[in-house]
XYZ file of C-alpha atoms in Angstrom:
659
model
C 67.774 -45.158 -92.568
C 65.146 -47.199 -94.396
C 61.616 -45.866 -94.055
C 60.272 -49.252 -92.909
C 60.943 -48.818 -89.185
C 59.495 -45.286 -88.920
C 56.404 -46.344 -90.850
C 55.896 -49.279 -88.495
C 56.308 -46.983 -85.465
C 53.257 -45.072 -86.655
C 51.197 -47.872 -88.183
C 51.364 -50.456 -85.388
C 49.509 -48.267 -82.814
C 47.021 -47.220 -85.514
C 46.424 -50.858 -86.468
C 45.955 -51.834 -82.807
C 43.410 -49.035 -82.366
C 41.410 -50.262 -85.372
C 41.707 -53.920 -84.357
C 40.710 -53.418 -80.719
C 38.128 -50.782 -81.555
C 36.349 -52.817 -84.243
C 36.901 -56.387 -83.090
C 37.471 -55.890 -79.363
C 33.928 -56.824 -78.334
C 34.576 -60.364 -79.582
C 37.824 -60.634 -77.574
C 38.372 -61.581 -73.985
C 39.853 -58.991 -71.630
C 43.098 -60.919 -71.390
C 43.519 -61.175 -75.173
C 42.796 -57.475 -75.718
C 45.291 -56.499 -73.021
C 47.977 -58.821 -74.360
C 47.527 -57.605 -77.953
C 47.585 -53.946 -76.945
C 50.665 -54.441 -74.755
C 52.538 -56.479 -77.373
C 51.740 -53.878 -80.032
C 53.123 -51.055 -77.904
C 56.092 -53.162 -76.817
C 56.989 -53.762 -80.456
C 56.601 -50.052 -81.182
C 58.896 -49.258 -78.246
C 61.605 -51.603 -79.539
C 61.408 -50.038 -83.005
C 61.560 -46.534 -81.505
C 64.645 -47.493 -79.467
C 66.347 -48.872 -82.574
C 65.509 -45.698 -84.505
C 66.752 -43.385 -81.741
C 69.899 -45.452 -81.136
C 70.693 -45.436 -84.872
C 70.227 -41.681 -85.006
C 72.355 -40.864 -81.957
C 75.122 -43.440 -82.185
C 75.489 -44.786 -85.732
C 77.659 -41.876 -86.907
C 75.985 -42.089 -90.321
C 76.524 -39.186 -92.709
C 72.739 -39.150 -93.027
C 72.561 -37.826 -89.452
C 75.960 -36.166 -88.786
C 77.528 -33.249 -90.657
C 81.052 -34.468 -91.464
C 82.590 -30.968 -91.319
C 80.944 -29.560 -88.174
C 79.952 -32.852 -86.453
C 76.504 -31.370 -85.826
C 73.468 -33.625 -85.782
C 71.235 -33.007 -88.752
C 67.514 -33.031 -89.316
C 66.744 -36.111 -91.398
C 63.463 -36.472 -93.267
C 62.906 -40.226 -93.492
C 59.872 -39.888 -95.732
C 57.575 -37.048 -96.768
C 54.540 -37.559 -99.011
C 52.055 -35.072 -100.444
C 48.654 -35.322 -98.821
C 46.724 -32.211 -99.869
C 47.804 -29.812 -102.618
C 45.785 -26.624 -103.002
C 48.230 -24.867 -105.331
C 51.977 -24.833 -105.960
C 52.960 -23.113 -102.697
C 50.269 -24.571 -100.443
C 51.001 -28.270 -100.106
C 50.326 -30.227 -96.910
C 52.621 -33.208 -96.478
C 52.736 -36.108 -94.055
C 56.178 -37.358 -93.143
C 58.701 -38.442 -90.529
C 61.308 -35.958 -89.280
C 64.141 -37.362 -87.185
C 66.307 -35.005 -85.158
C 67.487 -34.878 -81.515
C 64.202 -33.801 -79.926
C 61.962 -36.065 -82.021
C 64.256 -39.039 -81.288
C 64.128 -38.142 -77.584
C 60.324 -37.974 -77.605
C 60.076 -41.295 -79.450
C 61.884 -42.910 -76.521
C 59.829 -41.084 -73.879
C 56.412 -41.700 -75.439
C 56.896 -45.367 -76.247
C 58.546 -46.149 -72.884
C 55.820 -44.559 -70.790
C 53.063 -45.870 -73.045
C 54.378 -49.438 -72.804
C 54.639 -49.186 -69.009
C 51.079 -47.876 -68.846
C 49.816 -50.645 -71.138
C 51.505 -53.283 -68.969
C 50.297 -51.682 -65.719
C 46.730 -51.335 -67.028
C 46.407 -55.106 -67.441
C 46.246 -55.268 -63.660
C 44.731 -51.903 -62.745
C 41.811 -52.058 -65.196
C 41.110 -55.773 -64.746
C 37.381 -56.412 -64.582
C 36.409 -52.930 -65.781
C 33.627 -52.730 -68.327
C 34.987 -51.402 -71.603
C 38.435 -52.949 -71.087
C 38.933 -53.450 -74.856
C 37.740 -49.919 -75.583
C 40.256 -48.605 -73.060
C 43.189 -50.293 -74.786
C 41.935 -49.094 -78.175
C 41.941 -45.508 -76.908
C 45.452 -45.949 -75.467
C 46.670 -47.052 -78.897
C 44.947 -44.114 -80.581
C 46.580 -41.684 -78.191
C 50.016 -43.242 -78.691
C 49.622 -43.032 -82.481
C 48.523 -39.394 -82.235
C 51.399 -38.358 -79.983
C 53.985 -40.159 -82.100
C 52.618 -38.521 -85.251
C 52.853 -35.130 -83.543
C 56.516 -35.365 -82.559
C 57.797 -36.664 -85.910
C 55.823 -34.168 -88.022
C 57.819 -32.674 -90.885
C 55.680 -29.546 -91.011
C 53.637 -27.434 -88.664
C 50.317 -28.294 -90.291
C 50.916 -32.011 -89.816
C 51.727 -31.222 -86.199
C 48.414 -29.366 -85.898
C 46.469 -32.321 -87.326
C 47.953 -34.723 -84.789
C 47.728 -32.018 -82.101
C 43.945 -32.060 -82.505
C 43.898 -35.852 -82.628
C 45.770 -35.907 -79.305
C 43.051 -33.641 -77.893
C 40.329 -35.985 -79.120
C 42.177 -38.983 -77.649
C 42.526 -37.315 -74.263
C 38.803 -36.460 -74.338
C 37.973 -40.128 -74.874
C 40.341 -41.339 -72.138
C 39.418 -38.732 -69.514
C 35.750 -39.536 -70.081
C 36.305 -43.298 -70.123
C 33.971 -43.731 -67.135
C 31.221 -42.035 -69.093
C 28.512 -42.987 -66.596
C 30.124 -40.736 -63.981
C 28.966 -37.108 -64.379
C 32.281 -35.861 -62.992
C 34.231 -37.749 -65.681
C 31.990 -36.461 -68.466
C 32.305 -32.915 -67.147
C 36.104 -33.209 -66.868
C 36.465 -34.521 -70.423
C 34.337 -31.695 -71.821
C 36.252 -29.146 -69.779
C 39.606 -30.391 -71.088
C 38.345 -30.438 -74.665
C 36.768 -26.971 -74.593
C 39.621 -25.174 -72.814
C 42.252 -26.611 -75.138
C 40.077 -25.757 -78.173
C 40.257 -22.063 -77.260
C 44.026 -22.359 -77.047
C 44.208 -24.256 -80.333
C 42.320 -21.470 -82.096
C 45.251 -19.179 -81.277
C 47.646 -21.894 -82.447
C 45.843 -22.191 -85.791
C 45.809 -18.421 -86.336
C 49.534 -18.306 -85.571
C 50.182 -21.110 -88.075
C 48.221 -19.287 -90.776
C 50.085 -16.012 -90.166
C 53.470 -17.722 -90.186
C 52.788 -19.772 -93.307
C 51.175 -16.844 -95.141
C 54.244 -14.639 -94.769
C 56.915 -17.335 -95.154
C 55.251 -19.385 -97.862
C 56.034 -22.697 -96.165
C 54.850 -25.089 -93.462
C 58.057 -27.154 -93.353
C 60.124 -27.173 -90.163
C 63.435 -27.596 -92.007
C 62.793 -24.381 -93.926
C 61.404 -22.487 -90.936
C 64.194 -23.426 -88.500
C 67.321 -23.571 -90.648
C 70.469 -22.466 -88.831
C 70.711 -19.121 -90.565
C 67.382 -18.031 -89.109
C 68.549 -18.555 -85.550
C 70.737 -15.487 -85.420
C 69.267 -12.350 -86.943
C 72.683 -10.686 -87.200
C 73.453 -13.009 -90.101
C 73.708 -11.191 -93.398
C 70.710 -11.953 -95.600
C 72.427 -12.310 -98.933
C 70.957 -12.863 -102.372
C 71.759 -16.541 -101.998
C 69.607 -16.919 -98.900
C 66.412 -18.873 -99.468
C 63.171 -17.038 -100.065
C 61.665 -18.466 -96.867
C 64.481 -17.131 -94.690
C 64.256 -13.696 -96.305
C 60.516 -13.715 -95.603
C 61.135 -14.551 -91.946
C 63.544 -11.641 -91.559
C 60.944 -9.417 -93.204
C 58.326 -10.609 -90.703
C 60.691 -9.841 -87.852
C 61.480 -6.355 -89.121
C 57.879 -5.287 -89.812
C 56.129 -3.598 -86.841
C 52.404 -4.189 -86.604
C 49.822 -4.055 -83.824
C 51.085 -2.567 -80.517
C 54.573 -2.187 -81.963
C 55.259 -5.931 -82.142
C 56.368 -7.524 -85.382
C 54.330 -9.983 -87.415
C 56.696 -12.746 -86.339
C 56.240 -11.873 -82.652
C 52.468 -12.092 -82.905
C 52.651 -15.350 -84.845
C 54.942 -16.909 -82.222
C 52.851 -15.675 -79.295
C 49.689 -17.104 -80.856
C 51.459 -20.413 -81.504
C 52.629 -20.410 -77.877
C 48.979 -19.970 -76.873
C 48.359 -23.460 -78.245
C 51.251 -24.726 -76.141
C 49.812 -23.020 -73.062
C 46.578 -24.946 -73.505
C 48.127 -28.383 -74.016
C 50.717 -27.877 -71.261
C 48.186 -26.330 -68.848
C 49.917 -22.989 -68.350
C 48.057 -20.135 -66.636
C 45.387 -19.047 -67.308
C 44.539 -22.161 -69.364
C 45.526 -24.596 -66.629
C 42.086 -25.311 -65.158
C 41.415 -28.483 -67.165
C 44.339 -30.580 -65.918
C 43.387 -31.106 -62.226
C 39.854 -32.168 -63.202
C 41.289 -34.544 -65.812
C 42.267 -36.779 -62.889
C 38.721 -38.184 -63.146
C 40.072 -40.520 -65.822
C 41.723 -43.861 -64.939
C 44.996 -43.384 -63.064
C 47.168 -45.029 -65.774
C 45.734 -42.450 -68.185
C 46.934 -39.725 -65.833
C 50.416 -41.234 -65.946
C 50.425 -41.412 -69.739
C 48.687 -38.215 -70.808
C 48.906 -35.816 -67.906
C 52.362 -36.578 -66.550
C 54.692 -37.637 -69.313
C 53.436 -37.130 -72.862
C 50.487 -34.917 -73.823
C 51.312 -32.128 -71.383
C 54.840 -31.794 -72.760
C 53.456 -31.097 -76.244
C 53.548 -27.361 -75.536
C 57.190 -27.564 -74.461
C 57.985 -29.589 -77.567
C 56.215 -27.000 -79.755
C 58.376 -24.138 -78.453
C 61.497 -26.301 -78.729
C 60.662 -27.256 -82.308
C 60.361 -23.592 -83.345
C 63.133 -22.430 -81.012
C 65.293 -20.805 -83.742
C 62.349 -18.562 -84.595
C 61.778 -17.705 -80.932
C 65.455 -16.702 -80.684
C 64.780 -14.047 -83.313
C 62.025 -12.539 -81.137
C 63.338 -12.302 -77.583
C 60.097 -10.613 -76.495
C 58.232 -13.846 -77.314
C 60.743 -15.814 -75.208
C 60.234 -13.325 -72.380
C 56.512 -14.094 -72.478
C 57.334 -17.806 -72.284
C 59.538 -17.123 -69.239
C 56.972 -15.000 -67.393
C 54.095 -17.409 -68.024
C 56.243 -20.351 -66.948
C 57.547 -18.692 -63.784
C 54.100 -17.556 -62.604
C 52.543 -20.936 -63.367
C 55.304 -22.862 -61.588
C 54.911 -20.893 -58.361
C 51.101 -20.895 -58.445
C 50.842 -24.650 -59.005
C 53.400 -25.404 -56.284
C 51.440 -23.309 -53.770
C 48.176 -25.041 -54.623
C 49.765 -28.504 -54.382
C 50.663 -27.788 -50.739
C 46.985 -27.766 -49.700
C 45.361 -30.551 -51.718
C 43.791 -33.628 -50.169
C 43.348 -35.799 -53.274
C 46.738 -37.418 -53.992
C 46.188 -37.372 -57.767
C 45.455 -33.659 -57.688
C 48.667 -33.043 -55.763
C 50.496 -34.806 -58.578
C 48.443 -32.905 -61.184
C 49.496 -29.518 -59.820
C 53.015 -30.839 -59.453
C 52.926 -31.673 -63.166
C 51.781 -28.149 -64.022
C 54.628 -26.732 -61.950
C 57.270 -28.990 -63.501
C 56.095 -28.345 -67.069
C 56.344 -24.648 -66.255
C 59.948 -25.316 -65.134
C 60.655 -26.598 -68.646
C 59.016 -23.522 -70.166
C 61.251 -21.298 -68.066
C 64.275 -23.279 -69.265
C 63.339 -22.522 -72.881
C 62.477 -18.919 -72.055
C 65.883 -18.134 -70.551
C 67.842 -20.019 -73.224
C 70.126 -17.782 -75.257
C 73.045 -18.803 -77.512
C 75.384 -16.579 -75.525
C 74.616 -18.452 -72.270
C 76.600 -21.680 -72.540
C 75.399 -22.290 -76.105
C 71.739 -22.318 -75.138
C 72.028 -24.191 -71.827
C 68.361 -23.586 -71.010
C 67.209 -25.442 -74.124
C 69.253 -28.531 -73.327
C 68.213 -28.358 -69.662
C 64.541 -28.091 -70.580
C 64.700 -31.167 -72.806
C 66.726 -32.996 -70.141
C 64.087 -32.217 -67.528
C 61.367 -33.298 -69.958
C 63.054 -36.705 -70.141
C 63.748 -37.202 -66.431
C 60.404 -35.774 -65.317
C 58.530 -38.140 -67.626
C 60.091 -41.091 -65.844
C 59.696 -40.099 -62.222
C 56.275 -38.447 -62.648
C 54.923 -41.539 -64.425
C 56.390 -43.520 -61.521
C 54.570 -41.310 -59.005
C 51.240 -41.522 -60.832
C 51.459 -45.288 -61.206
C 52.447 -45.496 -57.541
C 49.359 -43.439 -56.700
C 47.341 -45.906 -58.757
C 48.715 -48.795 -56.698
C 47.713 -46.957 -53.515
C 44.208 -46.235 -54.808
C 43.922 -49.847 -55.941
C 44.761 -50.944 -52.384
C 42.582 -48.572 -50.292
C 39.903 -47.640 -52.882
C 40.195 -43.915 -52.245
C 42.060 -40.954 -53.716
C 42.266 -39.029 -50.442
C 45.249 -39.264 -48.138
C 42.773 -39.198 -45.228
C 41.981 -42.837 -46.101
C 45.688 -43.736 -46.026
C 48.491 -43.826 -43.495
C 51.174 -46.221 -42.338
C 51.164 -47.937 -45.733
C 54.942 -48.506 -45.698
C 54.282 -51.610 -43.578
C 51.804 -53.092 -46.014
C 53.141 -51.974 -49.407
C 56.972 -52.068 -49.293
C 57.519 -52.060 -53.083
C 55.165 -49.132 -53.609
C 56.745 -47.371 -50.643
C 60.331 -47.626 -51.892
C 59.524 -46.753 -55.507
C 57.322 -43.812 -54.469
C 60.110 -42.539 -52.201
C 62.551 -42.695 -55.130
C 60.104 -40.638 -57.218
C 59.819 -38.069 -54.410
C 63.602 -37.787 -54.061
C 63.985 -37.395 -57.823
C 61.391 -34.648 -58.178
C 62.769 -32.876 -55.096
C 66.147 -32.630 -56.814
C 68.202 -34.695 -54.370
C 71.599 -35.968 -55.562
C 72.199 -38.488 -57.182
C 68.661 -38.908 -58.495
C 67.811 -37.751 -62.007
C 65.792 -34.669 -61.076
C 68.848 -33.109 -59.426
C 70.808 -32.956 -62.662
C 68.074 -31.672 -64.976
C 66.546 -29.163 -62.571
C 69.980 -27.848 -61.596
C 70.778 -27.052 -65.226
C 67.533 -25.067 -65.571
C 68.326 -23.122 -62.402
C 71.855 -22.414 -63.658
C 70.502 -21.046 -66.943
C 67.893 -19.001 -65.056
C 70.475 -17.407 -62.746
C 72.726 -16.491 -65.678
C 69.875 -14.917 -67.622
C 68.191 -13.189 -64.660
C 69.070 -13.591 -60.947
C 65.466 -12.697 -60.072
C 64.135 -15.560 -62.185
C 66.753 -17.859 -60.632
C 65.694 -16.976 -57.072
C 62.020 -17.307 -58.010
C 62.519 -20.779 -59.468
C 64.637 -21.812 -56.480
C 61.649 -21.019 -54.245
C 59.506 -23.208 -56.482
C 62.064 -26.011 -56.129
C 61.854 -25.696 -52.337
C 58.054 -25.848 -52.425
C 58.287 -28.931 -54.654
C 60.385 -30.780 -52.085
C 57.993 -29.709 -49.323
C 54.677 -30.742 -50.889
C 56.018 -34.035 -52.259
C 57.322 -35.137 -48.875
C 54.159 -33.862 -47.216
C 52.323 -36.268 -49.500
C 54.848 -39.051 -48.842
C 54.587 -38.808 -45.049
C 50.780 -38.523 -45.053
C 50.522 -41.699 -47.118
C 53.234 -43.878 -45.637
C 53.965 -42.556 -42.114
C 50.890 -40.761 -40.776
C 48.783 -42.715 -38.293
C 46.952 -45.432 -40.175
C 43.153 -45.483 -40.266
C 41.112 -48.592 -39.559
C 41.639 -50.766 -42.642
C 39.404 -53.480 -41.227
C 39.833 -57.057 -42.395
C 40.996 -56.051 -45.885
C 44.591 -55.108 -45.200
C 46.284 -53.160 -48.033
C 49.001 -54.988 -49.947
C 51.325 -54.384 -52.863
C 49.872 -54.573 -56.343
C 50.338 -57.700 -58.492
C 53.559 -58.069 -60.492
C 52.015 -56.673 -63.679
C 51.577 -53.372 -61.799
C 54.681 -53.564 -59.595
C 57.123 -54.303 -62.436
C 56.580 -50.923 -64.177
C 57.123 -49.209 -60.807
C 60.451 -50.970 -60.322
C 61.636 -50.233 -63.887
C 60.670 -46.551 -63.727
C 62.273 -46.225 -60.279
C 65.519 -47.666 -61.634
C 65.451 -45.249 -64.565
C 64.754 -42.342 -62.186
C 67.901 -43.250 -60.248
C 70.314 -43.478 -63.184
C 68.837 -41.182 -65.886
C 70.635 -38.120 -64.558
C 74.013 -39.630 -65.438
C 73.227 -39.783 -69.160
C 75.528 -37.390 -71.114
C 72.435 -35.588 -72.330
C 74.268 -32.489 -73.537
C 76.083 -34.582 -76.116
C 72.779 -35.822 -77.538
C 70.230 -32.984 -77.508
C 71.132 -29.320 -78.032
C 69.396 -26.484 -79.847
C 71.881 -26.310 -82.722
C 73.081 -29.921 -82.893
C 76.515 -29.150 -81.432
C 77.499 -31.323 -78.421
C 77.533 -29.597 -75.047
C 79.400 -31.007 -72.058
C 77.361 -30.618 -68.877
C 79.211 -28.920 -66.024
C 77.487 -28.831 -62.652
C 77.645 -25.319 -61.225
C 78.073 -26.210 -57.575
C 77.393 -22.650 -56.439
C 73.852 -23.129 -57.773
C 73.615 -26.874 -57.131
C 74.660 -26.623 -53.473
C 72.112 -23.876 -52.840
C 69.337 -25.847 -54.568
C 70.274 -28.908 -52.511
C 70.100 -26.879 -49.300
C 66.692 -25.511 -50.293
C 65.414 -28.997 -51.175
C 66.695 -30.464 -47.908
C 65.089 -27.576 -46.010
C 61.758 -28.304 -47.723
C 62.035 -31.996 -46.844
C 63.021 -31.153 -43.258
C 60.008 -28.868 -42.838
C 57.705 -31.566 -44.223
C 59.302 -34.076 -41.842
C 58.676 -31.880 -38.816
C 55.059 -31.217 -39.794
C 53.983 -34.571 -41.211
C 56.380 -37.317 -40.047
C 53.782 -38.284 -37.476
C 50.363 -36.967 -36.573
C 50.545 -33.709 -34.608
C 48.611 -30.429 -34.263
C 51.260 -28.235 -35.966
C 49.793 -28.368 -39.517
C 46.371 -27.285 -38.273
C 47.858 -24.481 -36.181
C 49.823 -23.143 -39.140
C 46.813 -23.448 -41.459
C 44.634 -21.545 -38.965
C 47.248 -18.814 -38.513
C 47.223 -18.086 -42.260
C 43.720 -19.343 -42.933
C 43.125 -16.994 -45.867
C 46.234 -18.284 -47.673
C 45.480 -21.936 -46.956
C 41.879 -21.475 -48.124
C 43.015 -19.809 -51.336
C 45.471 -22.621 -52.023
C 42.890 -25.282 -51.231
C 40.388 -23.664 -53.604
C 43.080 -23.189 -56.301
C 42.932 -19.416 -55.836
C 39.335 -19.569 -57.092
C 40.268 -19.845 -60.767
C 37.395 -22.241 -61.423
C 34.957 -19.890 -59.704
C 36.332 -17.012 -61.774
C 35.759 -18.955 -64.994
C 32.270 -19.898 -63.826
C 31.513 -16.226 -63.134
C 32.874 -15.091 -66.493
C 31.084 -17.772 -68.490
C 27.750 -17.968 -66.642
C 27.271 -14.452 -65.308
C 28.974 -12.337 -67.978
C 29.035 -14.340 -71.218
C 25.802 -16.289 -70.744
C 23.959 -13.755 -68.557
C 25.042 -10.379 -69.927
C 25.915 -11.275 -73.517
C 24.200 -14.484 -74.584
C 20.864 -13.825 -72.863
C 20.254 -10.379 -74.508
C 21.322 -11.846 -77.851
C 18.929 -14.765 -77.323
C 16.120 -12.291 -76.402
C 16.834 -10.217 -79.533
C 16.862 -13.359 -81.662
C 13.657 -14.700 -80.121
C 11.617 -11.469 -80.024
C 13.025 -9.292 -82.819
C 14.329 -11.689 -85.477
C 11.833 -14.476 -84.827
C 9.115 -11.894 -84.080
C 9.640 -10.172 -87.421
C 9.474 -13.467 -89.249
C 6.395 -14.496 -87.257
C 4.763 -11.090 -87.986
C 5.318 -11.478 -91.705
C 3.767 -14.937 -91.504
C 0.732 -13.610 -89.589
C 0.157 -10.752 -92.090
C 0.462 -13.180 -94.985
C -2.020 -15.579 -93.374
C -4.551 -12.808 -92.682
C -4.243 -11.388 -96.199
C -4.729 -14.879 -97.581
C -7.852 -15.368 -95.493
C -9.204 -12.009 -96.653
C -8.847 -12.722 -100.369
C -9.388 -16.446 -100.465
C -13.065 -15.845 -101.396
C -11.935 -14.512 -104.767
C -11.312 -18.059 -105.849
C -14.457 -19.674 -104.485
C -15.265 -21.630 -107.679
C -18.596 -19.753 -108.224
C -19.112 -18.709 -111.890
C -21.488 -15.877 -110.940
C -18.850 -14.404 -108.604
C -16.178 -14.536 -111.317
C -18.531 -12.711 -113.794
C -19.319 -10.133 -111.147
C -15.651 -9.373 -110.486
C -15.033 -9.306 -114.241
C -17.728 -6.653 -114.742
C -16.483 -4.618 -111.781
C -12.935 -4.782 -113.059
C -13.898 -3.811 -116.575
C -15.903 -0.855 -115.248
C -12.990 0.347 -113.140
C -10.601 0.085 -116.081
C -13.084 1.969 -118.258
C -13.410 4.797 -115.763
C -9.619 5.055 -115.473
C -9.252 5.185 -119.251
C -11.851 7.958 -119.609
C -10.196 9.993 -116.843
C -6.837 9.638 -118.535
C -8.220 10.768 -121.910
C -9.923 13.804 -120.373
């Protein structure tokens, strides 16, 4: 493949960011929106051509003729920084199944958000700035997924964080938006510190940053014989794996766990999840782009990219599984008690991303050739579509009633039929109802979980049931609950520029599950034919239907049952409503312990001891100067007097020494 298309995929969003950022103030809103949308639309077309060429051209550049496996193809790779022979940082474009998949996901969702934003953000101050930031984020995310080496990924990883900070805090005059943007930036910075340390450990011992050298097939199975012909990098990786260090874990285990810490921050896994719900203070289309479909899957993509290394250290994969399972259940419980519709979707996102993490954590080559890996990537794709649909649908609702709370909604199916139908499709997809896309991808994760560990399978099935319950709770409260007094301004469907993305994403959410995904994206490049395990699928369907049925009984129409149940388990409902007090815990740790017990004594020591010592030295110097300043008064008689006294003293000392 010629390098022209991949270069354009990266440069068009960057150019649009510079154009809109520097010249936007001289443009009209309409022109800025059209330029930004056309730029992303062009990028989407180029990404589709690139992905289609990779998956279906059959070129020897992408397919191994002997094994028919899909290869990693480096389209271009240029030196950027060279410190010495072995430490070279390159910028390039790596095309393989997961990067091609993410090209499609990112550009599709970004284009839909650009198109939708022309209507949603109409009349907002800073309209041009908003589209510039969207382009910057798209460029950053695209650069992340096509990185040829882990250091390039880290550069764009940080740029994605900066972009999300700018977009979350777009309404910078609102204190809540400013606070949310700072919270997201700071929490993810702590996680990224672990990521950076993990990168440095891994590159120090292996002598390379390049993904092709770190994840070559031979590394994936540590029973392979490490012969003299094996590359130096692979031998170094086996050495890392075989060398116990702190707490009995190998160097490779610690490196992978620290790298996963970065993924936990970006993908909002516990205990680094607290930034994502507050990030809903940004514009709703931003929530659809960053916090539903693209940025939050960066952590999943990171583990998938280094998956052959994680296979060498099963203990690291076990950590991924445990963190994912706990986060999925926690977020699903919290979503059941939220009032703000965007925060329901935010916790739903956390739970679904955790589902993908569990899929990667339970993936093993011996279980249907790594079924969990394929299922995780499949769910990443389908979830991006129906969660973006749900967020954009929420935006249409907020645009109509001017409130985020379901208490200001009700009976909206009569006034907003397009939003109603498309939102219902999103709910059915995320609940895992056949034949919608979520059924196929979530079922494969559950199948892999049951084969790896029945306990994990049962646990994730409960999460799936909770997902169906809280999504249809939200659906009924918005569209079927008794309507409030809307006054003279009756709600209505959004204009076509907002409704069209809803219709397209709804259509994709219906048919995406039928894509032969196993033939396109697998951990080792070998095609895998998806087989629905109906023993698992039928049970998951029953659980999903039960969750929907319970939500129907409780919320189909206004009744006292929800309040009675909430009062009977008031402690549990209160904990869920307050997110199990994680924010309060962080406030206590930071303000009471770190600031109060650590920072304040350090500040006192700095102010009174360090500064006091310096101030004391200054005072002594000033007083000594005042005491002797008369010695240089300018009086000739005084100088002669001191000369005589000095000479006499020296004379006396000399005589005493002689005697």
